[in-house]
Coordinates of C-alpha atoms and ligand atoms in Angstrom, one line a residue:
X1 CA 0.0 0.0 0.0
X2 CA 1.3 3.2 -0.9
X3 CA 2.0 5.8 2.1
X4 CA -0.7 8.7 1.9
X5 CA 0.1 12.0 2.8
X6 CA -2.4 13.6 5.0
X7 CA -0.6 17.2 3.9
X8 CA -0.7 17.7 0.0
X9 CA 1.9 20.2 -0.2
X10 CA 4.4 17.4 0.4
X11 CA 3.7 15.8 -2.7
X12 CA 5.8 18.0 -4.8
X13 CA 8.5 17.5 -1.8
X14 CA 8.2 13.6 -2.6
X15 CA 8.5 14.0 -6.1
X16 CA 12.1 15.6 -5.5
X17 CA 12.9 13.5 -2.6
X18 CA 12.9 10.4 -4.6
X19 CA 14.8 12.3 -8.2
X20 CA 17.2 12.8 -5.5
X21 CA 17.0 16.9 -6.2
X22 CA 17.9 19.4 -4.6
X23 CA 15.1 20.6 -2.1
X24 CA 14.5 24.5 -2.4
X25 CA 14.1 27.4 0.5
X26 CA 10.4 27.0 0.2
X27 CA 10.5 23.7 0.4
X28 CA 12.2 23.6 3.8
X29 CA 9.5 26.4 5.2
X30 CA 6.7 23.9 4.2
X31 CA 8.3 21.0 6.1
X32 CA 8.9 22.9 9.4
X33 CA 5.6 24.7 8.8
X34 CA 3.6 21.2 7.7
X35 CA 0.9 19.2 10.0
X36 CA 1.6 16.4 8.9
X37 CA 4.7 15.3 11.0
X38 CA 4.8 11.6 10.7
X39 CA 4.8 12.5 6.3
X40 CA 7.8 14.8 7.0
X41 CA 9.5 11.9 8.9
X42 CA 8.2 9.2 6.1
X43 CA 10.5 11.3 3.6
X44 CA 13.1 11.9 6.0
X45 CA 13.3 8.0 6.0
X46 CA 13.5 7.5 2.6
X47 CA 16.9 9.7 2.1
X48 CA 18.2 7.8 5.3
X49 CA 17.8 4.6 4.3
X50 CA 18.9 5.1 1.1
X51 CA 22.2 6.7 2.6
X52 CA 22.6 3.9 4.8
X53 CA 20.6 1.2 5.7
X54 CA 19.5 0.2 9.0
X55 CA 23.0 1.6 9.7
X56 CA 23.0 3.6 13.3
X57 CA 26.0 4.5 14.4
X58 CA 27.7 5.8 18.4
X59 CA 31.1 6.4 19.7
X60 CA 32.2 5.6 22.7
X61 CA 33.7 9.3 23.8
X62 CA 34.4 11.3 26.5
X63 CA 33.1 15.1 26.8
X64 CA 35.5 17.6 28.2
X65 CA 34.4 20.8 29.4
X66 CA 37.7 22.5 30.9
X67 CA 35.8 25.9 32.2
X68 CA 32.5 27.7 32.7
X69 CA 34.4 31.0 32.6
X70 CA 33.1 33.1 29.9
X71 CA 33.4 36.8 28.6
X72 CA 30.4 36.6 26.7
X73 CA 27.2 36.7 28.1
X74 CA 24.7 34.4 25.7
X75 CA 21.2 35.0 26.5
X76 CA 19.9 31.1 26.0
X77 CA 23.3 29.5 28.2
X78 CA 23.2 28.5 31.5
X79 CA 26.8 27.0 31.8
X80 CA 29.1 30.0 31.3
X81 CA 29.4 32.5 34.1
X82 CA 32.0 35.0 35.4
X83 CA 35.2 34.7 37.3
X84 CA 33.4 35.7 40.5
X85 CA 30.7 33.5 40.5
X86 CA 30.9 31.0 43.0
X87 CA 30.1 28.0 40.6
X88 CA 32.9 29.1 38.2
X89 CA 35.7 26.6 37.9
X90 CA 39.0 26.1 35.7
X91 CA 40.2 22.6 35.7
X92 CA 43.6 22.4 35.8
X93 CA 46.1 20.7 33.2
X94 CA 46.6 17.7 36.0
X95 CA 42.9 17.5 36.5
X96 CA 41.9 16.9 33.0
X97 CA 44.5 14.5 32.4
X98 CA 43.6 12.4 35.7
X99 CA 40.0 13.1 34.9
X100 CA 40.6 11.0 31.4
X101 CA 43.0 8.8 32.7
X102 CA 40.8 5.8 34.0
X103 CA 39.8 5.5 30.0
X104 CA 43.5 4.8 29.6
X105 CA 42.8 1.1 29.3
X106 CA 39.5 1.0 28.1
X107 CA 38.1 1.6 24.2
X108 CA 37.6 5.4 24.2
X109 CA 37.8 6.7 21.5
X110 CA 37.2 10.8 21.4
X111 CA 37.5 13.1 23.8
X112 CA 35.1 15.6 23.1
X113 CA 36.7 19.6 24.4
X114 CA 34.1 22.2 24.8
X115 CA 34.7 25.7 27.0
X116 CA 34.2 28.8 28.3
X117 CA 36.0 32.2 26.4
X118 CA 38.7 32.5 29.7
X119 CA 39.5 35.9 29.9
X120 CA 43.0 35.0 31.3
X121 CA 44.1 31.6 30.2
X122 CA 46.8 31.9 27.8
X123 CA 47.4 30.0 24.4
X124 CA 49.9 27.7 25.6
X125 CA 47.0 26.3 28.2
X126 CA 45.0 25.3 25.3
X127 CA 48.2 24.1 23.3
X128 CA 49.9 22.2 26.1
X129 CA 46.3 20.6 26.9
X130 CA 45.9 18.9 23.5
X131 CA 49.8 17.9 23.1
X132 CA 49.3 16.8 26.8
X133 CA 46.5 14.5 26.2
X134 CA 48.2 13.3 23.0
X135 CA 51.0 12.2 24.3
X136 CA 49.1 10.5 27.2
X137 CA 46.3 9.0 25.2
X138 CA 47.8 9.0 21.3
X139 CA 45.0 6.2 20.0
X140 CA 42.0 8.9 21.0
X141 CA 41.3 11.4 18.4
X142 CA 41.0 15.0 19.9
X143 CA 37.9 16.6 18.7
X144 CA 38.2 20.1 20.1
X145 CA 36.8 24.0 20.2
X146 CA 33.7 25.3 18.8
X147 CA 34.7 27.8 15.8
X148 CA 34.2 30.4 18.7
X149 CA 36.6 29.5 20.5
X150 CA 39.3 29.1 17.9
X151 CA 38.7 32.6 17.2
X152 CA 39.0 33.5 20.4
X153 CA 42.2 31.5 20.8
X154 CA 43.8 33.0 17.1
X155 CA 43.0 36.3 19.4
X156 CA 44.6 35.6 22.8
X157 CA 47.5 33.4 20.3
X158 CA 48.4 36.9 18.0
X159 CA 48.2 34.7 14.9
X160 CA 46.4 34.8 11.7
X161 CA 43.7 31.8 12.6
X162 CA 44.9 29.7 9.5
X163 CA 48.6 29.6 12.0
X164 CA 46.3 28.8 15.4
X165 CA 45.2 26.3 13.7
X166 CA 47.9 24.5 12.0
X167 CA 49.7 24.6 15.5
X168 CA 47.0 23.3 17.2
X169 CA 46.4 20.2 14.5
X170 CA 50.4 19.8 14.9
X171 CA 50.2 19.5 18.4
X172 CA 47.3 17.0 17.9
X173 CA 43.9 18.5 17.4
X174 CA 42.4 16.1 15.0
X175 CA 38.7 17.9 14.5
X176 CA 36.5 20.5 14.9
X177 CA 33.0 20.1 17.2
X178 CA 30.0 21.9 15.7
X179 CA 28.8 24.5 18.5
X180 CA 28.3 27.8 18.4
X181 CA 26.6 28.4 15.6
X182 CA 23.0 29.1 17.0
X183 CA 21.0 30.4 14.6
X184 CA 22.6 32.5 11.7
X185 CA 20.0 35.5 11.4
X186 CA 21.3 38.3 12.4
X187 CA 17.9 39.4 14.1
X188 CA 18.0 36.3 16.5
X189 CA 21.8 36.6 17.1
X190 CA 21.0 40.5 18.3
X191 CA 18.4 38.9 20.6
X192 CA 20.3 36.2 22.0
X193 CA 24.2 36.4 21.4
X194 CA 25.0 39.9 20.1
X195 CA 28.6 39.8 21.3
X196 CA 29.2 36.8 20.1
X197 CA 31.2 35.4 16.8
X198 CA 29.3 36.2 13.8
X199 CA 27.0 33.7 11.1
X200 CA 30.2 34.7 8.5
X201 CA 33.1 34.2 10.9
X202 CA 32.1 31.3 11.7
X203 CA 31.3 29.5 8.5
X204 CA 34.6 31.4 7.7
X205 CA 36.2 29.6 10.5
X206 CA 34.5 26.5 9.5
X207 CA 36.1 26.8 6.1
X208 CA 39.7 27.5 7.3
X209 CA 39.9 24.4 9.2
X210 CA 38.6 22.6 6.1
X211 CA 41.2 24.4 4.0
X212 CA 43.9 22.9 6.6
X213 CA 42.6 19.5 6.3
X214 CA 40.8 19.0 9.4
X215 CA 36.8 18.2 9.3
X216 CA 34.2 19.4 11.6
X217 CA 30.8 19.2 12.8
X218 CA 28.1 21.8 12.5
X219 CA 24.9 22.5 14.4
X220 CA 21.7 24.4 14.8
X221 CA 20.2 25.9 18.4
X222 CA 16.3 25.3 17.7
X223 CA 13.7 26.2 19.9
X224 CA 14.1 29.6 21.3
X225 CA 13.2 33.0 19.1
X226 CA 14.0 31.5 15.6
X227 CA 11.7 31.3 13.3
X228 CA 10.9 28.4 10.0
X229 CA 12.8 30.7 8.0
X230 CA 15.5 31.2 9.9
X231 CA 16.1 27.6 10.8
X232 CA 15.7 27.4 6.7
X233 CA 18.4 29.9 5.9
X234 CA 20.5 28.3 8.5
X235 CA 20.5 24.9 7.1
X236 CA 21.1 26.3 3.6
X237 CA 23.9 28.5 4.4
X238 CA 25.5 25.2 5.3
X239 CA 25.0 23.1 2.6
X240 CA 26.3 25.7 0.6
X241 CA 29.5 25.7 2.1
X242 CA 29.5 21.9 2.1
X243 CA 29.6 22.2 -1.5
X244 CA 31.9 24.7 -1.5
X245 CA 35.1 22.1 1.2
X246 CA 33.3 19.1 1.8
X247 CA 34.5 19.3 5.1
X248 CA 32.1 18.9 7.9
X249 CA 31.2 15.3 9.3
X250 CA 28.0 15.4 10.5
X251 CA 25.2 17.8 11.5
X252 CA 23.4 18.0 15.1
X253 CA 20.5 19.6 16.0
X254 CA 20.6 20.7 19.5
X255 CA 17.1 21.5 21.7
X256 CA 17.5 24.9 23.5
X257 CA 16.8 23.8 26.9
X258 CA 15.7 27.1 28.9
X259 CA 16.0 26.7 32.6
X260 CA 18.8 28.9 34.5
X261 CA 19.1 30.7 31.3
X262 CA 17.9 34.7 30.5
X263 CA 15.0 33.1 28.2
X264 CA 13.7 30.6 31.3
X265 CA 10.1 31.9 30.0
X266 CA 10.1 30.2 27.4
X267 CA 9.0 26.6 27.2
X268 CA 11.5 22.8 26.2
X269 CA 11.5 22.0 23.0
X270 CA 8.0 19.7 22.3
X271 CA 9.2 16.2 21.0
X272 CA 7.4 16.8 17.4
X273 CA 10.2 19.6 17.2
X274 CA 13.0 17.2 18.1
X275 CA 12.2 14.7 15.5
X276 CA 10.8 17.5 12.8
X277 CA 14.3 19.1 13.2
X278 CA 16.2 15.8 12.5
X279 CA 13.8 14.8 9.5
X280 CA 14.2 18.5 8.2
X281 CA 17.5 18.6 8.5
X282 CA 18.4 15.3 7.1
X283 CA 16.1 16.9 3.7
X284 CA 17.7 20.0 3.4
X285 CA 21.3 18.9 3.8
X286 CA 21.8 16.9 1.1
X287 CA 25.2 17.1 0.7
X288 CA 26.2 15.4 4.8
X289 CA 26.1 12.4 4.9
X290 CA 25.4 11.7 8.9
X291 CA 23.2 13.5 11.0
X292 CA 23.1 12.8 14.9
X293 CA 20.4 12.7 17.8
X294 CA 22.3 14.2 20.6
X295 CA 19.7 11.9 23.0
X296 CA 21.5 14.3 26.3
X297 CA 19.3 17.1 24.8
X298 CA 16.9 15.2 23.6
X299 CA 16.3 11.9 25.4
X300 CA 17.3 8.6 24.8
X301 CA 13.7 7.7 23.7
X302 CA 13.1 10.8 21.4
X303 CA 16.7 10.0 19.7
X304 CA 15.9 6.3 19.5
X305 CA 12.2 7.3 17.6
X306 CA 14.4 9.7 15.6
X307 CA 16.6 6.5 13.6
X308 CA 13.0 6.6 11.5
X309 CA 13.1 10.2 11.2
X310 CA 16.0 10.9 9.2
X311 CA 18.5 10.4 12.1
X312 CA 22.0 7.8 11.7
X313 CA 23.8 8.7 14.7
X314 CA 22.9 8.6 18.2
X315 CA 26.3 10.6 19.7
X316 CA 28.2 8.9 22.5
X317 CA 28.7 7.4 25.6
X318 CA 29.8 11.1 26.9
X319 CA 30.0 10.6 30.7
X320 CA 30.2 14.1 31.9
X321 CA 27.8 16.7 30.6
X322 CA 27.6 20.2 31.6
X323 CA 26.2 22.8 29.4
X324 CA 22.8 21.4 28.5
X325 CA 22.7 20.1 32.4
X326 CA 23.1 23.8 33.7
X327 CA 20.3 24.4 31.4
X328 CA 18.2 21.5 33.0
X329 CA 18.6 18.6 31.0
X330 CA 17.1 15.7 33.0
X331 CA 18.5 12.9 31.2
X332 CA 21.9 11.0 32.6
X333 CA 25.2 12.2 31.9
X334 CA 26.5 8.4 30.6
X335 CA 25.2 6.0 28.3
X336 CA 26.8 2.5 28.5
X337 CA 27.6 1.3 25.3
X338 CA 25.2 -2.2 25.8
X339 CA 22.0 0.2 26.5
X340 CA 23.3 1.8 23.1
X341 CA 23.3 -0.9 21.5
X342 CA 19.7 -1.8 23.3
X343 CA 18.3 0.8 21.9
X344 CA 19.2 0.8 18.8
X345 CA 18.2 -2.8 18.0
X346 CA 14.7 -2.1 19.6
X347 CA 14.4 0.5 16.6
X348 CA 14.9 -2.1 13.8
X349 CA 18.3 -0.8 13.3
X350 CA 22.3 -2.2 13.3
X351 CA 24.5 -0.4 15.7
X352 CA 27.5 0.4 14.5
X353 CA 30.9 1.8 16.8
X354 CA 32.4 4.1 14.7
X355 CA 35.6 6.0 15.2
X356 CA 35.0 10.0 15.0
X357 CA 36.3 10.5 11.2
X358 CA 33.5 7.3 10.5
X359 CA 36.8 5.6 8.9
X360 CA 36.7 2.6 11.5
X361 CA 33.5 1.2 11.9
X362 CA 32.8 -2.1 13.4
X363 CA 29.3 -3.7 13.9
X364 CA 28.0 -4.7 17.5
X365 CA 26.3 -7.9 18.3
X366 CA 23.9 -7.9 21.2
X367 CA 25.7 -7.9 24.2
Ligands
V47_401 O1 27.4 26.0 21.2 C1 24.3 26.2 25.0 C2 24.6 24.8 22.9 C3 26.6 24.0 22.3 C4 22.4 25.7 25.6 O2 29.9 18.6 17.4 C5 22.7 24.9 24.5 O3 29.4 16.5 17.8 C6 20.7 23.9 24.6 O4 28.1 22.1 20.3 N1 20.3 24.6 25.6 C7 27.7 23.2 22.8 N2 21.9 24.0 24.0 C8 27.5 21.7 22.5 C9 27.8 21.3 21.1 C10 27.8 19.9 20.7 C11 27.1 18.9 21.5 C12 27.1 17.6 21.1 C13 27.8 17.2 20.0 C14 28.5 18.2 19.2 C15 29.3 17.7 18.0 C16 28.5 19.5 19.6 O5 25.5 23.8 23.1 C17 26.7 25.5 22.3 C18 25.3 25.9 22.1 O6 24.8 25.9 20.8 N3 23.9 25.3 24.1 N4 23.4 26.5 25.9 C19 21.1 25.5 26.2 N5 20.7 26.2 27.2

């Protein structure tokens, strides 16, 4: 029996979806905009399965977030604060190597480095961090600093940022995480980053780590003051730079999640929103080939539903969480690898353990 679509405007959107073209601006208004969730998903799936299977893939990683110390002052984040606040901390060189050091012997196989814009740390702490952990851990690949923070760094550094970063991939850096980004509009950075890195700097950082032969992730902040054609123009101000470098791994929708924050009025994300912007994205970004259900922001069950929804990736084991729990994420900080794979089996799917550049990739049985 052939799948019906409740919303006709969809149709057209089906028509594309299956000649494999290119889905327009409109087109990605009418999705966010359409009723008809479970249709949106339906397509979603198409594009996923065809990309790969009943293929899910996880990582077993380890998130690192070295401070809460930040000069900026982001309207929708709860984890950055100032020197004199008294949750603010600084983990020291020692502490982030003893903190990672009981993975020493297991299969870890990312450390995952997320901060705070320090207003005193100096380049060589960032520097002597990643040779440090290299050198201590040199079979986990480094994924490390949002394109906010490696402009920050190229700052505190006095280098061009194309130098920062070839130091930093010298000393071991071996990609880029996605934050930061938000929502490109200008109107909804004014409302809630204004002093914050630009849309342009930081697709243009984006591009100069691409240009230096590292890849990188990219995300979207949904739920807050954005709009359908915001979120649109985001997505396609993405894809166009994939075409332009190729570079970016994967792409992750993350759920603003409002509580401690300056926009605590407004509501969490409703779950249709989770999985519409999976399926959405998964439509409009042709041209990336994974895109990941962060299930910390968005549950374990909402990510698992997602695998029909467009999603291929459900993240990582993580272990240690702290922006989205400042913001009042409820879910745990750890997922063991055998609920992973649980979970993903319960969906219909084949978990896969994948390394963070997707080279190695090995299949898991059920445990
Ligand atoms: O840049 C901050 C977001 C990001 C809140 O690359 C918030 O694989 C929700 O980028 N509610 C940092 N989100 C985390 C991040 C990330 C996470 C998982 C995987 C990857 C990847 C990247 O978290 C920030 C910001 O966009 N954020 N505050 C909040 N209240």
């Amino acid at each position: 029996m052939l799948f019906e679509f409740e919303d006709k405007n969809l149709i057209s959107i089906e028509e594309k979806v299956r000649a494999e073209e290119r889905l327009s601006f409109e087109d990605g208004v009418v999705l966010w905009n359409s009723f008809d969730l479970l249709s949106v998903g339906y397509l979603a799936n198409i594009v996923r399965e065809r990309l790969h299977g009943d293929q899910t893939f996880f990582i077993h990683n380890r998130h690192i977030n070295h401070t809460n110390i930040c000069v900026n002052s982001c309207q929708f984040c709860a984890f950055g604060v100032k020197e004199d606040n008294p949750s603010a901390y600084t983990k020291s060189l020692e502490e982030i190597f003893s903190d990672v050091e009981q993975y020493k012997k297991g299969d870890v196989s990312e450390f995952h480095i997320v901060g705070g814009l320090h207003p005193d740390l100096p380049f060589q702490y960032y520097l002597d961090m990643i040779s440090g952990l290299t050198e201590r851990f040199p079979e986990v690949h480094i994924q490390a600093f949002t394109a906010v923070e490696l402009e920050y760094l190229a700052r505190i550094a006095g280098m061009p940022l194309k130098d920062t970063l070839i130091v930093l991939r010298d000393a071991g850096l071996g990609s880029i995480p996605g934050g930061g980004a938000e929502i490109f509009a200008t109107r909804v950075r004014r409302k809630i980053c204004s002093e914050k890195t630009n849309a342009q700097e930081w697709l243009d950082v984006h591009e100069a780590v691409h240009s230096v032969g590292m890849r990188s992730n990219a995300t979207m902040l949904y739920g807050h003051v954005e709009n359908a054609d915001e979120r649109t123009d985001h997505l396609i101000r993405l894809r166009e730079l994939q075409d332009h470098t190729n570079g970016f791994l994967t792409f992750i929708p993350l759920a603003f999640h409002p509580e401690n924050t300056n926009l605590s009025f407004l509501r969490s994300t409703p779950g249709q929103l989770d999985l519409r912007a999976l399926a959405v994205s998964r439509l409009m970004l042709d041209n990336f080939s994974h895109i990941k259900a962060f299930w910390i922001m968005i549950t374990p069950q909402i990510a698992q539903l997602s695998l029909s929804f467009g999603a291929n990736d459900m993240d990582g084991t993580v272990v240690e969480e702290r922006i989205t729990h400042a913001a009042g994420a409820v879910t745990e900080q750890i997922f063991y690898k055998n609920s992973m794979v649980d979970m993903i089996i319960e969906a219909g799917r084949k978990p896969m353990e994948r390394d963070t550049l997707y080279e190695k990739k090995h299949e898991c049985l059920v445990l």
